[in-house]
mmCIF file of C-alpha atoms in Angstrom:
data_model
loop_
_atom_site.group_PDB
_atom_site.id
_atom_site.type_symbol
_atom_site.label_atom_id
_atom_site.label_comp_id
_atom_site.label_asym_id
_atom_site.label_seq_id
_atom_site.Cartn_x
_atom_site.Cartn_y
_atom_site.Cartn_z
ATOM 1 C CA ILE C 26 -40.688 -80.932 -2.701
ATOM 2 C CA PHE C 27 -38.558 -78.179 -4.239
ATOM 3 C CA LYS C 28 -41.157 -75.523 -3.463
ATOM 4 C CA VAL C 29 -41.461 -76.659 0.169
ATOM 5 C CA THR C 30 -37.709 -76.950 0.833
ATOM 6 C CA TYR C 31 -36.326 -74.039 -1.166
ATOM 7 C CA GLY C 32 -39.202 -71.804 -2.214
ATOM 8 C CA PHE C 33 -41.027 -71.171 1.069
ATOM 9 C CA PRO C 34 -43.857 -69.260 -0.663
ATOM 10 C CA ASN C 35 -45.605 -66.665 1.463
ATOM 11 C CA LEU C 36 -49.196 -67.700 0.806
ATOM 12 C CA LEU C 37 -50.564 -64.622 2.595
ATOM 13 C CA LEU C 38 -48.595 -62.164 0.424
ATOM 14 C CA LYS C 39 -50.913 -60.041 -1.727
ATOM 15 C CA ILE C 40 -50.105 -59.347 -5.361
ATOM 16 C CA ARG C 41 -50.125 -55.565 -5.770
ATOM 17 C CA LYS C 42 -48.228 -54.779 -8.983
ATOM 18 C CA PRO C 43 -50.522 -54.558 -12.055
ATOM 19 C CA GLU C 44 -47.733 -56.174 -14.099
ATOM 20 C CA THR C 45 -47.709 -59.191 -11.792
ATOM 21 C CA LYS C 46 -51.487 -59.486 -11.969
ATOM 22 C CA LYS C 47 -51.279 -59.512 -15.764
ATOM 23 C CA LEU C 48 -48.522 -62.131 -15.666
ATOM 24 C CA LYS C 49 -50.555 -64.258 -13.240
ATOM 25 C CA LYS C 50 -53.561 -64.135 -15.545
ATOM 26 C CA ASN C 51 -51.913 -64.680 -18.947
ATOM 27 C CA LYS C 52 -48.562 -66.296 -18.021
ATOM 28 C CA LEU C 53 -47.153 -63.560 -20.270
ATOM 29 C CA LEU C 54 -46.019 -59.969 -19.705
ATOM 30 C CA ILE C 55 -44.640 -57.747 -22.489
ATOM 31 C CA THR C 56 -42.892 -54.517 -21.471
ATOM 32 C CA GLU C 57 -40.295 -52.053 -22.748
ATOM 33 C CA ARG C 58 -37.458 -50.281 -21.000
ATOM 34 C CA ASN C 59 -36.282 -46.835 -21.999
ATOM 35 C CA GLU C 60 -32.872 -47.374 -20.422
ATOM 36 C CA TYR C 61 -30.744 -48.990 -23.149
ATOM 37 C CA PHE C 62 -28.469 -51.715 -21.739
ATOM 38 C CA GLU C 63 -25.366 -50.026 -23.164
ATOM 39 C CA TYR C 64 -22.837 -51.794 -20.929
ATOM 40 C CA TYR C 65 -23.902 -55.254 -22.000
ATOM 41 C CA TRP C 66 -24.453 -54.628 -25.709
ATOM 42 C CA LYS C 67 -20.981 -53.082 -26.028
ATOM 43 C CA LEU C 68 -19.590 -56.240 -24.470
ATOM 44 C CA PHE C 69 -21.783 -58.364 -26.741
ATOM 45 C CA ASP C 70 -20.744 -56.505 -29.931
ATOM 46 C CA ASN C 71 -17.086 -56.825 -29.029
ATOM 47 C CA TYR C 72 -17.490 -60.585 -28.564
ATOM 48 C CA MET C 73 -19.356 -60.951 -31.865
ATOM 49 C CA LYS C 74 -16.386 -59.481 -33.756
ATOM 50 C CA ASN C 75 -14.495 -62.690 -33.045
ATOM 51 C CA PRO C 76 -16.851 -65.311 -31.542
ATOM 52 C CA LYS C 77 -15.356 -68.506 -30.173
ATOM 53 C CA LYS C 78 -15.780 -71.606 -32.281
ATOM 54 C CA GLU C 79 -15.761 -74.705 -30.140
ATOM 55 C CA LYS C 80 -17.319 -78.140 -30.072
ATOM 56 C CA GLU C 81 -20.670 -78.578 -28.376
ATOM 57 C CA VAL C 82 -19.405 -80.662 -25.468
ATOM 58 C CA THR C 83 -20.137 -80.773 -21.765
ATOM 59 C CA ARG C 84 -17.552 -79.066 -19.586
ATOM 60 C CA LYS C 85 -17.533 -77.714 -16.078
ATOM 61 C CA GLY C 86 -20.234 -75.068 -15.633
ATOM 62 C CA TYR C 87 -21.699 -75.648 -19.089
ATOM 63 C CA THR C 88 -24.305 -77.892 -20.643
ATOM 64 C CA THR C 89 -24.430 -79.550 -24.045
ATOM 65 C CA ARG C 90 -26.779 -77.832 -26.482
ATOM 66 C CA LEU C 91 -29.235 -80.216 -28.096
ATOM 67 C CA HIS C 92 -28.613 -80.688 -31.800
ATOM 68 C CA PHE C 93 -31.946 -79.285 -32.957
ATOM 69 C CA PHE C 94 -31.243 -76.011 -31.126
ATOM 70 C CA ASN C 95 -27.830 -75.572 -32.738
ATOM 71 C CA TYR C 96 -28.699 -74.104 -36.112
ATOM 72 C CA GLU C 97 -26.033 -72.508 -38.265
ATOM 73 C CA ASN C 98 -27.432 -68.981 -38.433
ATOM 74 C CA GLN C 99 -27.131 -68.327 -34.695
ATOM 75 C CA THR C 100 -24.039 -67.231 -32.777
ATOM 76 C CA GLU C 101 -24.082 -67.637 -29.009
ATOM 77 C CA MET C 102 -22.054 -65.540 -26.607
ATOM 78 C CA ARG C 103 -20.029 -67.858 -24.425
ATOM 79 C CA GLU C 104 -18.526 -66.743 -21.155
ATOM 80 C CA LEU C 105 -19.542 -64.103 -18.610
ATOM 81 C CA THR C 106 -17.479 -62.876 -15.660
ATOM 82 C CA GLU C 107 -18.866 -62.421 -12.149
ATOM 83 C CA VAL C 108 -18.831 -58.631 -12.651
ATOM 84 C CA GLU C 109 -20.771 -58.915 -15.916
ATOM 85 C CA ILE C 110 -23.309 -61.279 -14.344
ATOM 86 C CA GLY C 111 -23.747 -58.814 -11.467
ATOM 87 C CA LYS C 112 -24.506 -55.940 -13.858
ATOM 88 C CA ILE C 113 -27.002 -58.118 -15.737
ATOM 89 C CA LYS C 114 -28.809 -58.880 -12.476
ATOM 90 C CA VAL C 115 -28.977 -55.170 -11.573
ATOM 91 C CA TYR C 116 -30.436 -54.273 -14.982
ATOM 92 C CA PHE C 117 -33.066 -57.015 -14.819
ATOM 93 C CA GLN C 118 -33.970 -56.379 -11.156
ATOM 94 C CA PRO C 119 -37.357 -54.737 -11.933
ATOM 95 C CA TRP C 120 -38.493 -57.934 -13.678
ATOM 96 C CA LEU C 121 -36.956 -60.139 -11.015
ATOM 97 C CA ASN C 122 -39.040 -58.183 -8.493
ATOM 98 C CA ILE C 123 -42.165 -58.963 -10.513
ATOM 99 C CA LEU C 124 -41.301 -62.669 -10.446
ATOM 100 C CA GLU C 125 -40.662 -62.579 -6.694
ATOM 101 C CA GLU C 126 -44.184 -61.228 -6.251
ATOM 102 C CA TYR C 127 -45.479 -63.781 -8.796
ATOM 103 C CA PHE C 128 -43.902 -66.717 -6.926
ATOM 104 C CA LYS C 129 -44.467 -65.047 -3.522
ATOM 105 C CA CYS C 130 -40.895 -65.867 -2.517
ATOM 106 C CA PRO C 131 -37.266 -65.109 -3.481
ATOM 107 C CA VAL C 132 -35.975 -66.231 -6.878
ATOM 108 C CA SER C 133 -32.751 -67.548 -8.344
ATOM 109 C CA ILE C 134 -31.438 -67.193 -11.875
ATOM 110 C CA LEU C 135 -30.853 -70.736 -13.132
ATOM 111 C CA ASN C 136 -29.205 -69.651 -16.359
ATOM 112 C CA ILE C 137 -28.150 -66.646 -18.428
ATOM 113 C CA ARG C 138 -27.882 -67.041 -22.186
ATOM 114 C CA SER C 139 -27.251 -64.548 -24.958
ATOM 115 C CA TRP C 140 -27.113 -64.948 -28.738
ATOM 116 C CA ARG C 141 -27.392 -63.339 -32.174
ATOM 117 C CA ASP C 142 -29.801 -64.622 -34.817
ATOM 118 C CA HIS C 143 -28.573 -63.914 -38.337
ATOM 119 C CA LYS C 144 -30.690 -63.355 -41.451
ATOM 120 C CA GLY C 145 -33.041 -66.265 -42.073
ATOM 121 C CA ALA C 146 -32.923 -67.592 -38.500
ATOM 122 C CA LYS C 147 -36.250 -69.020 -37.367
ATOM 123 C CA PHE C 148 -37.704 -71.483 -34.874
ATOM 124 C CA ASN C 149 -40.817 -73.581 -35.326
ATOM 125 C CA THR C 150 -43.638 -73.802 -32.758
ATOM 126 C CA HIS C 151 -42.515 -75.509 -29.551
ATOM 127 C CA VAL C 152 -42.609 -75.460 -25.761
ATOM 128 C CA ASP C 153 -39.404 -75.672 -23.722
ATOM 129 C CA GLY C 154 -38.654 -78.791 -21.723
ATOM 130 C CA LEU C 155 -37.192 -76.872 -18.789
ATOM 131 C CA PRO C 156 -37.561 -77.554 -15.035
ATOM 132 C CA TYR C 157 -41.060 -77.250 -13.573
ATOM 133 C CA GLY C 158 -41.874 -73.841 -12.118
ATOM 134 C CA THR C 159 -39.373 -71.857 -14.182
ATOM 135 C CA MET C 160 -40.112 -68.613 -16.013
ATOM 136 C CA LYS C 161 -38.116 -66.817 -18.700
ATOM 137 C CA ILE C 162 -37.213 -63.140 -18.922
ATOM 138 C CA MET C 163 -36.087 -62.196 -22.425
ATOM 139 C CA LEU C 164 -34.763 -58.902 -23.763
ATOM 140 C CA TYR C 165 -34.611 -58.347 -27.518
ATOM 141 C CA ARG C 166 -32.294 -55.550 -28.570
ATOM 142 C CA GLY C 167 -33.615 -52.710 -30.672
ATOM 143 C CA GLU C 168 -36.502 -53.217 -33.074
ATOM 144 C CA CYS C 169 -38.962 -56.080 -32.653
ATOM 145 C CA SER C 170 -41.464 -56.007 -35.512
ATOM 146 C CA LEU C 171 -43.361 -58.171 -37.965
ATOM 147 C CA GLU C 172 -41.314 -56.618 -40.762
ATOM 148 C CA LYS C 173 -37.987 -57.673 -39.241
ATOM 149 C CA GLY C 174 -39.132 -61.040 -37.868
ATOM 150 C CA THR C 175 -40.019 -61.604 -34.235
ATOM 151 C CA MET C 176 -41.165 -63.986 -31.491
ATOM 152 C CA HIS C 177 -44.825 -65.063 -31.360
ATOM 153 C CA ILE C 178 -46.542 -66.490 -28.254
ATOM 154 C CA ASN C 179 -49.597 -68.732 -28.575
ATOM 155 C CA ILE C 180 -51.919 -67.746 -25.724
ATOM 156 C CA ASN C 181 -54.402 -70.391 -26.851
ATOM 157 C CA LYS C 182 -55.471 -72.145 -30.057
ATOM 158 C CA LYS C 183 -57.155 -68.997 -31.353
ATOM 159 C CA LYS C 184 -54.912 -66.207 -30.053
ATOM 160 C CA THR C 185 -51.268 -65.517 -30.952
ATOM 161 C CA ILE C 186 -49.404 -62.426 -29.738
ATOM 162 C CA PRO C 187 -46.326 -61.123 -31.612
ATOM 163 C CA LEU C 188 -43.553 -59.487 -29.596
ATOM 164 C CA ILE C 189 -43.428 -55.913 -30.907
ATOM 165 C CA GLY C 190 -41.578 -52.927 -29.489
ATOM 166 C CA GLU C 191 -38.218 -51.225 -29.014
ATOM 167 C CA ASN C 192 -35.848 -53.037 -26.627
ATOM 168 C CA ALA C 193 -38.811 -55.184 -25.648
ATOM 169 C CA VAL C 194 -38.604 -57.231 -22.454
ATOM 170 C CA PHE C 195 -41.044 -60.013 -21.752
ATOM 171 C CA ILE C 196 -41.672 -62.665 -19.114
ATOM 172 C CA PHE C 197 -43.502 -65.862 -19.959
ATOM 173 C CA ASP C 198 -44.103 -69.459 -18.949
ATOM 174 C CA GLN C 199 -42.070 -71.176 -21.648
ATOM 175 C CA ASN C 200 -43.241 -74.668 -20.659
ATOM 176 C CA ARG C 201 -46.931 -73.802 -20.830
ATOM 177 C CA LEU C 202 -47.170 -71.357 -23.754
ATOM 178 C CA SER C 203 -46.024 -72.599 -27.148
ATOM 179 C CA HIS C 204 -44.030 -70.072 -29.157
ATOM 180 C CA PHE C 205 -42.175 -69.640 -32.430
ATOM 181 C CA LEU C 206 -39.774 -67.248 -34.172
ATOM 182 C CA THR C 207 -40.389 -65.929 -37.671
ATOM 183 C CA PRO C 208 -37.292 -65.619 -39.929
ATOM 184 C CA VAL C 209 -35.017 -62.585 -39.538
ATOM 185 C CA LYS C 210 -35.592 -60.495 -42.669
ATOM 186 C CA LYS C 211 -33.115 -57.679 -42.082
ATOM 187 C CA GLY C 212 -30.080 -57.156 -39.881
ATOM 188 C CA ASN C 213 -29.618 -59.358 -36.811
ATOM 189 C CA ARG C 214 -31.809 -60.293 -33.851
ATOM 190 C CA ASP C 215 -29.900 -60.024 -30.556
ATOM 191 C CA CYS C 216 -31.286 -61.462 -27.329
ATOM 192 C CA ILE C 217 -30.359 -61.992 -23.702
ATOM 193 C CA GLU C 218 -32.386 -64.500 -21.679
ATOM 194 C CA LEU C 219 -32.680 -65.276 -17.961
ATOM 195 C CA LEU C 220 -34.237 -68.492 -16.674
ATOM 196 C CA VAL C 221 -35.733 -67.899 -13.211
ATOM 197 C CA ILE C 222 -37.151 -70.180 -10.489
ATOM 198 C CA ALA C 223 -38.493 -69.751 -6.945
ATOM 199 C CA ASP C 224 -35.517 -70.280 -4.625
ATOM 200 C CA LYS C 225 -34.684 -68.687 -1.267
ATOM 201 C CA ARG C 226 -30.926 -68.993 -1.974
ATOM 202 C CA LYS C 227 -31.089 -66.165 -4.560
ATOM 203 C CA ARG C 228 -28.311 -67.711 -6.616
ATOM 204 C CA VAL C 229 -27.218 -66.609 -10.092
ATOM 205 C CA VAL C 230 -25.853 -69.206 -12.503
ATOM 206 C CA SER C 231 -24.565 -68.778 -16.045
ATOM 207 C CA ALA C 232 -24.421 -72.283 -17.455
ATOM 208 C CA GLY C 233 -24.350 -71.425 -21.165
#
């Protein structure tokens, strides 16, 4: 029903981008971007100097974080202004374009989240219980390597792909592909994540 009422997919639209073809085939696309997201990471670093400590409660525009996601060695960035959200959308537009071709219709950003994993932070194998038809775009800041500790995507029972690269950006079907995070061994692991769905309204929401 959602796809019919809000998605309006163009079934005759041809997929032309090689990145979209790869995403269509594997439900996973790993890329890098040479342009460092300086505006956002300055904002992020400034927030991390004095992060807000507040109870995990529901309030307007926010959602409660499930207990098993709220581990102690992670600090989440809280609030974003409309201007900041706009700049995030501009930076991620190349990947949003890929998802528009993937879905064959406009897309909305259902959520923007950003956090810092501290030394020892890890996450066991899981799939996300997010709305049907959503896809994630994730940007990891700086080094992503086996030595530091990184995200792994299980393509199937026999094949696992580690996320490796500098300022790596990847798109994947988080409900279909199980994934896990190995422990941070040095420094921090900073990430910004967009949750995207087919939606002709082209809305952007930051719900925390």
